[in-house]
Short mmCIF file of C-alpha atoms in Angstrom, two decimals:
data_model
loop_
_atom_site.label_atom_id
_atom_site.label_comp_id
_atom_site.label_asym_id
_atom_site.label_seq_id
_atom_site.Cartn_x
_atom_site.Cartn_y
_atom_site.Cartn_z
CA MET C 1 -249.21 -39.53 -38.77
CA ASN C 2 -253.00 -40.50 -39.09
CA PHE C 3 -254.86 -37.47 -41.28
CA GLY C 4 -257.70 -39.26 -40.45
CA ARG C 5 -257.08 -38.43 -36.20
CA GLN C 6 -255.74 -35.22 -36.80
CA LEU C 7 -258.82 -34.02 -39.19
CA LYS C 8 -261.37 -35.15 -36.19
CA GLU C 9 -259.35 -33.21 -33.86
CA GLY C 10 -259.65 -30.38 -35.77
CA LEU C 11 -263.05 -30.68 -36.70
CA VAL C 12 -264.49 -31.87 -33.79
CA THR C 13 -262.42 -33.90 -30.31
CA GLN C 14 -260.09 -30.81 -30.34
CA ASN C 15 -261.39 -27.63 -32.56
CA PRO C 16 -259.50 -25.02 -32.42
CA VAL C 17 -263.08 -22.46 -31.35
CA LEU C 18 -265.33 -24.79 -29.47
CA VAL C 19 -262.97 -27.18 -27.73
CA GLN C 20 -259.36 -25.52 -26.98
CA LEU C 21 -261.42 -21.44 -27.43
CA LEU C 22 -258.85 -19.60 -29.74
CA GLY C 23 -259.64 -17.11 -32.16
CA MET C 24 -262.39 -16.05 -30.14
CA CYS C 25 -262.18 -12.30 -30.74
CA SER C 26 -262.32 -12.66 -34.91
CA THR C 27 -265.31 -14.94 -34.06
CA MET C 28 -267.08 -13.32 -33.30
CA ALA C 29 -266.17 -10.38 -34.82
CA ILE C 30 -267.02 -11.33 -38.50
CA THR C 31 -269.25 -13.74 -39.01
CA THR C 32 -272.31 -11.66 -39.82
CA SER C 33 -272.55 -12.70 -43.22
CA LEU C 34 -271.34 -15.89 -45.23
CA SER C 35 -268.79 -14.25 -47.43
CA ASN C 36 -267.16 -13.37 -44.23
CA GLY C 37 -266.98 -16.08 -42.47
CA LEU C 38 -265.75 -18.10 -45.57
CA GLY C 39 -262.96 -15.47 -45.66
CA MET C 40 -261.44 -15.51 -43.00
CA GLY C 41 -261.61 -18.60 -42.13
CA VAL C 42 -259.35 -19.30 -45.81
CA SER C 43 -257.34 -16.50 -44.81
CA VAL C 44 -256.37 -18.11 -41.43
CA LEU C 45 -255.79 -21.32 -42.94
CA ILE C 46 -253.23 -20.75 -45.52
CA ILE C 47 -251.57 -18.36 -42.76
CA LEU C 48 -251.66 -21.04 -40.31
CA THR C 49 -250.91 -23.86 -42.88
CA LEU C 50 -247.77 -22.39 -44.08
CA SER C 51 -246.25 -21.10 -40.63
CA ASN C 52 -246.93 -24.41 -39.53
CA ILE C 53 -244.34 -25.98 -42.15
CA ILE C 54 -241.80 -23.05 -41.91
CA ILE C 55 -242.02 -23.24 -38.27
CA SER C 56 -242.07 -27.51 -38.41
CA ALA C 57 -239.44 -26.86 -41.06
CA LEU C 58 -237.06 -24.31 -38.27
CA ARG C 59 -237.65 -25.90 -35.52
CA LYS C 60 -234.06 -26.57 -35.12
CA ILE C 61 -232.47 -23.99 -36.11
CA ILE C 62 -234.19 -21.46 -33.99
CA PRO C 63 -232.63 -21.33 -30.27
CA ASP C 64 -235.55 -21.63 -27.81
CA LYS C 65 -234.72 -18.04 -26.24
CA ILE C 66 -235.98 -16.35 -29.26
CA ARG C 67 -238.69 -18.71 -30.15
CA ILE C 68 -241.75 -16.70 -29.65
CA ALA C 69 -240.48 -13.82 -31.23
CA ALA C 70 -239.25 -16.38 -34.24
CA TYR C 71 -242.87 -17.38 -34.86
CA ILE C 72 -244.33 -13.57 -34.46
CA VAL C 73 -241.92 -12.47 -37.14
CA VAL C 74 -242.85 -15.42 -39.55
CA ILE C 75 -246.44 -15.66 -39.05
CA ALA C 76 -246.65 -11.76 -39.23
CA GLY C 77 -244.51 -11.92 -42.95
CA PHE C 78 -247.93 -15.10 -43.99
CA VAL C 79 -250.05 -12.10 -42.43
CA THR C 80 -248.24 -9.53 -44.61
CA MET C 81 -248.65 -11.10 -48.09
CA VAL C 82 -252.02 -12.59 -48.15
CA ASP C 83 -253.78 -9.25 -46.49
CA LEU C 84 -251.79 -7.08 -49.66
CA LEU C 85 -252.68 -10.52 -52.32
CA LEU C 86 -256.74 -9.88 -51.12
CA GLN C 87 -256.23 -6.31 -51.27
CA ALA C 88 -254.61 -6.63 -54.74
CA TYR C 89 -257.02 -9.21 -56.11
CA PHE C 90 -259.88 -10.07 -53.96
CA GLN C 91 -260.87 -6.12 -53.15
CA SER C 92 -264.40 -7.43 -52.02
CA ILE C 93 -262.97 -9.97 -49.45
CA ALA C 94 -260.68 -7.27 -48.11
CA ASN C 95 -262.92 -4.40 -47.71
CA SER C 96 -265.47 -6.62 -45.73
CA LEU C 97 -262.50 -8.14 -43.48
CA GLY C 98 -260.72 -5.20 -43.04
CA VAL C 99 -258.64 -4.55 -40.15
CA PHE C 100 -259.11 -8.10 -39.52
CA ILE C 101 -256.66 -9.38 -41.69
CA PRO C 102 -253.75 -7.87 -40.31
CA LEU C 103 -254.85 -8.90 -37.00
CA ILE C 104 -254.41 -12.55 -37.86
CA VAL C 105 -250.84 -11.69 -36.35
CA VAL C 106 -252.37 -11.69 -33.04
CA ASN C 107 -255.07 -14.93 -34.21
CA CYS C 108 -253.92 -17.24 -31.19
CA ILE C 109 -254.72 -20.50 -32.93
CA ILE C 110 -251.74 -19.21 -34.89
CA LEU C 111 -249.20 -19.04 -32.34
CA ALA C 112 -250.39 -21.56 -30.20
CA ARG C 113 -250.93 -24.67 -32.98
CA ALA C 114 -246.93 -22.97 -33.27
CA GLU C 115 -246.16 -23.42 -29.85
CA SER C 116 -247.56 -27.06 -29.55
CA PHE C 117 -247.47 -28.47 -32.47
CA ALA C 118 -245.07 -27.41 -35.53
CA SER C 119 -242.79 -26.59 -33.58
CA LYS C 120 -242.54 -30.44 -31.58
CA ASN C 121 -242.88 -32.32 -35.20
CA GLY C 122 -242.36 -32.86 -38.97
CA VAL C 123 -243.53 -30.63 -41.86
CA LEU C 124 -245.43 -33.15 -43.42
CA ALA C 125 -247.48 -33.82 -39.70
CA SER C 126 -247.76 -30.07 -39.32
CA ALA C 127 -248.86 -29.43 -42.93
CA VAL C 128 -251.73 -31.93 -42.11
CA ASP C 129 -252.10 -30.14 -38.75
CA GLY C 130 -252.69 -26.52 -40.03
CA ILE C 131 -255.15 -27.72 -42.56
CA CYS C 132 -257.02 -29.27 -40.07
CA GLN C 133 -256.73 -26.47 -38.04
CA GLY C 134 -258.32 -24.23 -40.20
CA LEU C 135 -260.46 -26.71 -41.42
CA GLY C 136 -262.09 -26.29 -37.79
CA TYR C 137 -262.13 -22.91 -37.05
CA THR C 138 -263.47 -22.57 -40.87
CA LEU C 139 -266.06 -24.39 -39.88
CA VAL C 140 -267.58 -23.08 -37.04
CA LEU C 141 -266.81 -19.20 -38.61
CA LEU C 142 -269.54 -20.84 -41.24
CA VAL C 143 -271.98 -22.49 -39.22
CA MET C 144 -271.69 -19.09 -37.14
CA SER C 145 -272.42 -17.45 -39.69
CA VAL C 146 -275.39 -18.86 -41.74
CA ILE C 147 -276.78 -18.70 -38.07
CA ARG C 148 -275.79 -15.18 -37.36
CA GLU C 149 -277.11 -14.15 -41.08
CA PHE C 150 -280.72 -16.16 -40.99
CA LEU C 151 -281.31 -14.65 -37.34
CA GLY C 152 -280.49 -11.28 -38.34
CA SER C 153 -280.57 -10.03 -41.63
CA GLY C 154 -283.46 -12.89 -43.08
CA THR C 155 -280.80 -14.29 -46.22
CA PHE C 156 -278.41 -17.08 -46.78
CA GLY C 157 -275.34 -16.96 -48.37
CA GLY C 158 -275.21 -13.04 -48.36
CA GLY C 159 -271.73 -11.34 -50.39
CA ILE C 160 -271.18 -14.71 -52.12
CA LEU C 161 -274.91 -15.95 -54.38
CA ASN C 162 -277.83 -13.57 -55.31
CA GLY C 163 -275.82 -11.26 -56.73
CA GLY C 164 -273.77 -10.77 -53.40
CA ASP C 165 -277.20 -9.43 -52.18
CA GLY C 166 -277.75 -13.41 -50.51
CA ILE C 167 -280.97 -15.55 -50.76
CA ARG C 168 -284.45 -14.23 -48.66
CA ILE C 169 -286.29 -16.28 -46.40
CA PHE C 170 -287.68 -13.87 -44.76
CA PRO C 171 -287.94 -10.18 -45.20
CA ALA C 172 -285.32 -7.70 -43.98
CA ASP C 173 -287.60 -6.40 -42.07
CA TYR C 174 -288.29 -9.37 -39.36
CA GLY C 175 -284.55 -10.00 -38.87
CA ALA C 176 -283.23 -9.85 -34.56
CA LEU C 177 -281.02 -6.89 -35.57
CA MET C 178 -278.98 -7.59 -32.48
CA MET C 179 -277.75 -11.46 -34.18
CA VAL C 180 -275.40 -9.04 -36.43
CA LEU C 181 -273.93 -7.12 -33.65
CA PRO C 182 -271.58 -8.42 -31.14
CA VAL C 183 -274.59 -9.40 -28.45
CA GLY C 184 -275.24 -11.87 -30.89
CA GLY C 185 -271.95 -13.15 -31.85
CA PHE C 186 -271.54 -14.09 -27.67
CA LEU C 187 -274.66 -15.69 -27.95
CA THR C 188 -274.24 -17.70 -30.86
CA LEU C 189 -270.78 -19.21 -29.91
CA GLY C 190 -271.85 -19.65 -26.87
CA CYS C 191 -274.96 -22.47 -27.58
CA LEU C 192 -272.25 -23.74 -30.16
CA ILE C 193 -270.08 -24.22 -27.45
CA ALA C 194 -272.57 -26.17 -25.78
CA LEU C 195 -273.78 -28.18 -27.62
CA MET C 196 -269.74 -29.17 -28.91
CA GLN C 197 -270.07 -29.69 -24.95
CA TRP C 198 -273.09 -31.70 -24.25
CA ALA C 199 -272.56 -33.73 -27.59
CA GLN C 200 -268.67 -34.80 -26.63
CA ASN C 201 -269.73 -35.57 -23.28
CA ARG C 202 -272.48 -37.97 -24.61
CA SER C 203 -269.83 -39.78 -26.94
CA LYS C 204 -268.13 -40.18 -23.73
CA GLU C 205 -270.98 -41.49 -21.68
CA GLY C 206 -271.93 -43.90 -24.47
CA LYS C 207 -268.77 -45.43 -24.91
CA LYS C 208 -268.35 -46.38 -20.91
CA MET G 1 -221.17 -17.46 -10.95
CA SER G 2 -223.88 -20.60 -11.59
CA GLU G 3 -223.98 -22.45 -14.36
CA SER G 4 -227.45 -21.15 -16.34
CA ALA G 5 -226.00 -17.44 -15.19
CA LYS G 6 -222.52 -18.80 -17.33
CA ILE G 7 -224.53 -19.74 -20.68
CA GLN G 8 -225.91 -16.53 -20.53
CA MET G 9 -222.65 -14.53 -21.19
CA ASP G 10 -221.65 -16.88 -23.56
CA TYR G 11 -221.38 -14.85 -26.90
CA LYS G 12 -221.08 -17.85 -29.00
CA TYR G 13 -224.88 -18.00 -27.58
CA ILE G 14 -226.00 -14.55 -28.23
CA ALA G 15 -224.01 -14.12 -31.02
CA ARG G 16 -226.35 -17.54 -32.11
CA LEU G 17 -229.75 -16.03 -31.30
CA ALA G 18 -228.65 -12.28 -33.19
CA GLY G 19 -227.96 -14.22 -35.55
CA THR G 20 -231.01 -16.37 -36.53
CA LEU G 21 -233.68 -13.23 -35.59
CA PHE G 22 -231.55 -11.67 -38.40
CA ALA G 23 -231.81 -13.69 -40.78
CA ILE G 24 -234.72 -15.23 -40.05
CA SER G 25 -236.56 -11.45 -39.91
CA ALA G 26 -233.99 -10.54 -43.11
CA VAL G 27 -235.33 -13.72 -45.22
CA THR G 28 -238.50 -12.52 -44.37
CA ALA G 29 -238.37 -8.53 -45.18
CA LEU G 30 -237.04 -9.82 -48.23
CA LEU G 31 -240.22 -12.13 -49.03
CA LEU G 32 -242.15 -9.29 -48.24
CA GLY G 33 -240.68 -6.81 -50.74
CA LEU G 34 -241.16 -9.26 -53.46
CA VAL G 35 -244.91 -9.46 -52.49
CA ASN G 36 -245.18 -6.09 -52.56
CA TYR G 37 -243.22 -5.19 -55.44
CA VAL G 38 -246.60 -7.15 -57.26
CA THR G 39 -249.17 -6.25 -55.96
CA ALA G 40 -248.40 -2.38 -54.65
CA PRO G 41 -249.09 -1.35 -58.62
CA VAL G 42 -251.97 -4.05 -58.71
CA ILE G 43 -253.70 -2.30 -55.11
CA ASP G 44 -252.73 1.90 -57.10
CA GLN G 45 -254.48 0.91 -60.28
CA ILE G 46 -257.78 -0.07 -58.14
CA GLN G 47 -257.46 2.58 -55.70
CA ALA G 48 -257.50 5.10 -58.75
CA GLU G 49 -260.44 3.58 -60.19
CA LYS G 50 -262.55 3.47 -57.14
CA LYS G 51 -262.05 7.29 -57.45
CA ALA G 52 -262.12 8.02 -60.65
CA ALA G 53 -265.77 6.27 -60.71
CA ALA G 54 -266.88 7.62 -57.44
CA MET G 55 -266.20 11.04 -58.30
CA ALA G 56 -267.73 10.65 -62.09
CA ALA G 57 -270.38 9.22 -60.17
CA VAL G 58 -271.27 12.72 -57.59
CA LEU G 59 -270.73 14.90 -59.98
CA PRO G 60 -269.73 14.03 -64.05
CA ALA G 61 -267.49 16.11 -65.43
CA ASP G 62 -264.44 16.15 -67.89
CA GLU G 63 -262.05 16.62 -65.94
CA TYR G 64 -260.65 16.77 -62.36
CA PRO G 65 -257.80 18.89 -61.29
CA ALA G 66 -256.92 19.06 -57.57
CA VAL G 67 -257.39 22.59 -56.14
CA ALA G 68 -254.27 24.07 -55.77
CA ASP G 69 -254.63 26.21 -53.22
CA PHE G 70 -256.77 24.05 -50.76
CA VAL G 71 -254.85 22.38 -47.63
CA PRO G 72 -256.57 19.61 -46.73
CA THR G 73 -257.95 19.20 -43.15
CA ASP G 74 -258.38 16.72 -40.42
CA SER G 75 -261.74 15.79 -42.23
CA VAL G 76 -261.68 16.59 -46.11
CA GLY G 77 -258.69 14.95 -47.46
CA ALA G 78 -258.98 16.53 -50.90
CA LEU G 79 -260.70 19.17 -53.16
CA TYR G 80 -260.58 18.57 -56.69
CA GLU G 81 -262.57 21.40 -59.20
CA ALA G 82 -265.08 19.83 -61.45
CA VAL G 83 -264.51 21.26 -65.10
CA SER G 84 -266.96 20.27 -68.07
CA GLY G 85 -266.48 22.05 -71.57
CA GLY G 86 -263.96 24.85 -70.16
CA GLU G 87 -266.37 25.97 -66.80
CA THR G 88 -266.15 24.85 -63.32
CA VAL G 89 -268.94 23.21 -62.59
CA GLY G 90 -268.68 22.13 -59.61
CA TYR G 91 -266.32 20.36 -56.64
CA VAL G 92 -265.72 17.30 -55.58
CA ALA G 93 -264.55 16.58 -52.59
CA GLU G 94 -262.79 13.15 -50.83
CA VAL G 95 -263.82 13.44 -46.48
CA THR G 96 -263.09 10.90 -44.68
CA SER G 97 -265.81 10.89 -41.33
CA SER G 98 -265.92 8.64 -38.04
CA GLY G 99 -268.61 6.04 -38.31
CA PHE G 100 -269.34 3.37 -35.82
CA GLY G 101 -266.43 0.90 -36.92
CA GLY G 102 -263.76 3.67 -37.46
CA ALA G 103 -262.75 6.15 -40.22
CA MET G 104 -264.86 6.20 -43.47
CA SER G 105 -264.39 7.24 -46.32
CA ILE G 106 -266.99 9.87 -48.26
CA THR G 107 -266.54 10.93 -52.30
CA VAL G 108 -268.60 14.52 -51.46
CA GLY G 109 -269.93 16.30 -55.37
CA VAL G 110 -271.09 19.89 -54.88
CA SER G 111 -272.57 22.22 -57.50
CA ALA G 112 -271.91 24.96 -58.61
CA ASP G 113 -274.51 26.73 -56.19
CA GLY G 114 -273.74 24.78 -53.49
CA ALA G 115 -275.99 21.70 -53.14
CA VAL G 116 -275.17 18.37 -53.07
CA THR G 117 -274.87 16.21 -56.46
CA GLY G 118 -274.04 13.41 -55.15
CA VAL G 119 -272.33 10.86 -52.46
CA SER G 120 -270.36 7.99 -52.22
CA VAL G 121 -268.85 5.60 -49.77
CA THR G 122 -265.55 4.69 -50.79
CA ASP G 123 -264.49 2.89 -47.93
CA ASN G 124 -266.37 1.85 -44.70
CA SER G 125 -266.13 -0.80 -41.87
CA GLU G 126 -269.34 0.21 -40.30
CA THR G 127 -271.85 -2.93 -39.22
CA GLN G 128 -273.11 -5.61 -41.77
CA GLY G 129 -276.67 -5.37 -41.53
CA VAL G 130 -277.10 -1.79 -39.99
CA GLY G 131 -274.43 0.68 -40.67
CA THR G 132 -274.75 -0.94 -44.08
CA LYS G 133 -277.77 0.54 -44.23
CA VAL G 134 -276.67 3.66 -45.18
CA VAL G 135 -273.00 3.58 -46.72
CA GLY G 136 -274.71 0.70 -48.13
CA ASP G 137 -277.59 2.21 -50.01
CA GLN G 138 -277.19 3.83 -52.64
CA SER G 139 -280.91 5.76 -51.86
CA VAL G 140 -280.49 6.59 -48.81
CA LEU G 141 -277.81 8.56 -49.38
CA ASP G 142 -279.42 10.30 -52.38
CA GLY G 143 -281.29 11.53 -49.74
CA PHE G 144 -278.18 14.31 -49.62
CA ILE G 145 -278.73 15.11 -53.55
CA GLY G 146 -279.50 19.00 -53.19
CA MET G 147 -279.31 20.19 -50.11
CA SER G 148 -277.01 22.80 -49.02
CA GLY G 149 -276.12 24.97 -45.98
CA VAL G 150 -274.95 22.95 -42.72
CA ILE G 151 -277.60 19.47 -42.76
CA THR G 152 -278.51 18.14 -39.67
CA VAL G 153 -279.94 15.02 -38.52
CA ASN G 154 -283.40 14.07 -37.88
CA GLU G 155 -284.45 17.89 -36.42
CA GLY G 156 -284.09 20.88 -37.91
CA ASP G 157 -285.51 22.85 -41.22
CA ASN G 158 -282.26 21.05 -43.35
CA ALA G 159 -282.53 18.26 -42.04
CA PHE G 160 -280.78 14.96 -43.26
CA ASP G 161 -283.57 11.67 -41.59
CA ALA G 162 -281.30 9.07 -39.65
CA VAL G 163 -281.34 4.97 -41.08
CA THR G 164 -283.51 3.64 -37.73
CA GLY G 165 -280.92 2.19 -36.21
CA ALA G 166 -278.25 3.67 -37.72
CA THR G 167 -278.14 7.26 -35.95
CA VAL G 168 -274.48 6.87 -35.33
CA SER G 169 -274.14 5.83 -39.01
CA SER G 170 -276.44 9.04 -40.41
CA LYS G 171 -274.74 10.75 -38.68
CA ALA G 172 -271.18 10.61 -39.56
CA VAL G 173 -272.13 10.37 -42.93
CA THR G 174 -274.27 13.97 -42.88
CA ALA G 175 -270.70 15.62 -41.33
CA GLY G 176 -268.54 14.07 -43.92
CA VAL G 177 -271.07 15.88 -46.49
CA ASN G 178 -271.46 19.35 -43.99
CA ALA G 179 -267.44 19.29 -44.00
CA ALA G 180 -267.56 19.00 -47.92
CA LEU G 181 -270.43 22.01 -48.52
CA GLU G 182 -267.84 23.96 -46.26
CA ALA G 183 -264.67 22.91 -48.03
CA ALA G 184 -265.92 23.71 -51.16
CA GLY G 185 -268.07 27.04 -50.25
CA ALA G 186 -265.05 28.45 -49.65
CA TYR G 187 -264.32 28.57 -53.49
CA LEU G 188 -267.81 29.32 -54.56
CA GLN G 189 -267.69 32.53 -53.29
#
């Protein structure tokens, strides 16, 4: 097990969103302010790590034929717990993320990591994988949130800084509304994926 | 019968499949019950506080007894009488309306003479930065105060000015206010 390598894979070379292209829906839907991106990212990170640990621990007990059903039960259980805890103790995050918390159940990052990593590796390695992949997802959400919030609303840190209003960089009237709409999500994500491909190809060529 | 078909008919194997899935589901259900047991009172209390704060904001009164013979409709979920010093000062309605991002919950105060005293959006899924210009901005919602009858959007004499770019959200709130006025109006006459 190599923590540094797993971290590099999660954040860059095997980034769940930009390279594996998993979890697109939530990525585009919720990245309209920094607090949304952070709340969603951390929620997925926690659920991914916990479900990776449990699935890895149970990997020898669960018969192959029903593994997907068993994974879904475990994941759905954790998602519901996080949903209830958010509603009880982090009202504002629960309000702004709304339906996207229950939808983490079908976030393909979690099932993909359960199937491709946790079901084949030890508990500790799976936990580290959950944390690294979760960090990669969170990082992309944060970058997207900052870009879309800045271009769309002209603020930074909406929902967290400056009493929830965010720090205003330019007047709200000049914001490009489309950047906070779904089309802005596609544009931002497309540009980020292109940037990632370019950077990876360049570093490959550099090695040759 | 082939080898793989024999395995499928193996009752021990089938029992193991069912047993494992049952055990995982049972443990998960148990844990969920536990988490729900801990969080349910907290969530209920937060909801009750939000409700009380919204009612006090739209129409201040001493107490809010529920209207006994009111039958909830699709849009108006609950109707409360606002009583201050033993007198009815108006009605508070909890309505749901369908906005751009799904259902929104609105609390509307209606005075004894049938005019809006306040509008508070307690729950919504409107787009951040667009629909929230209506539902998240109390000064916009306060534009309904004093209006009565059937309110239209943008056109007509009795119109609410929609926020530019957020027409759907504006219309949704207006529809909710209209439903509240209608429900309360039935008890005012």
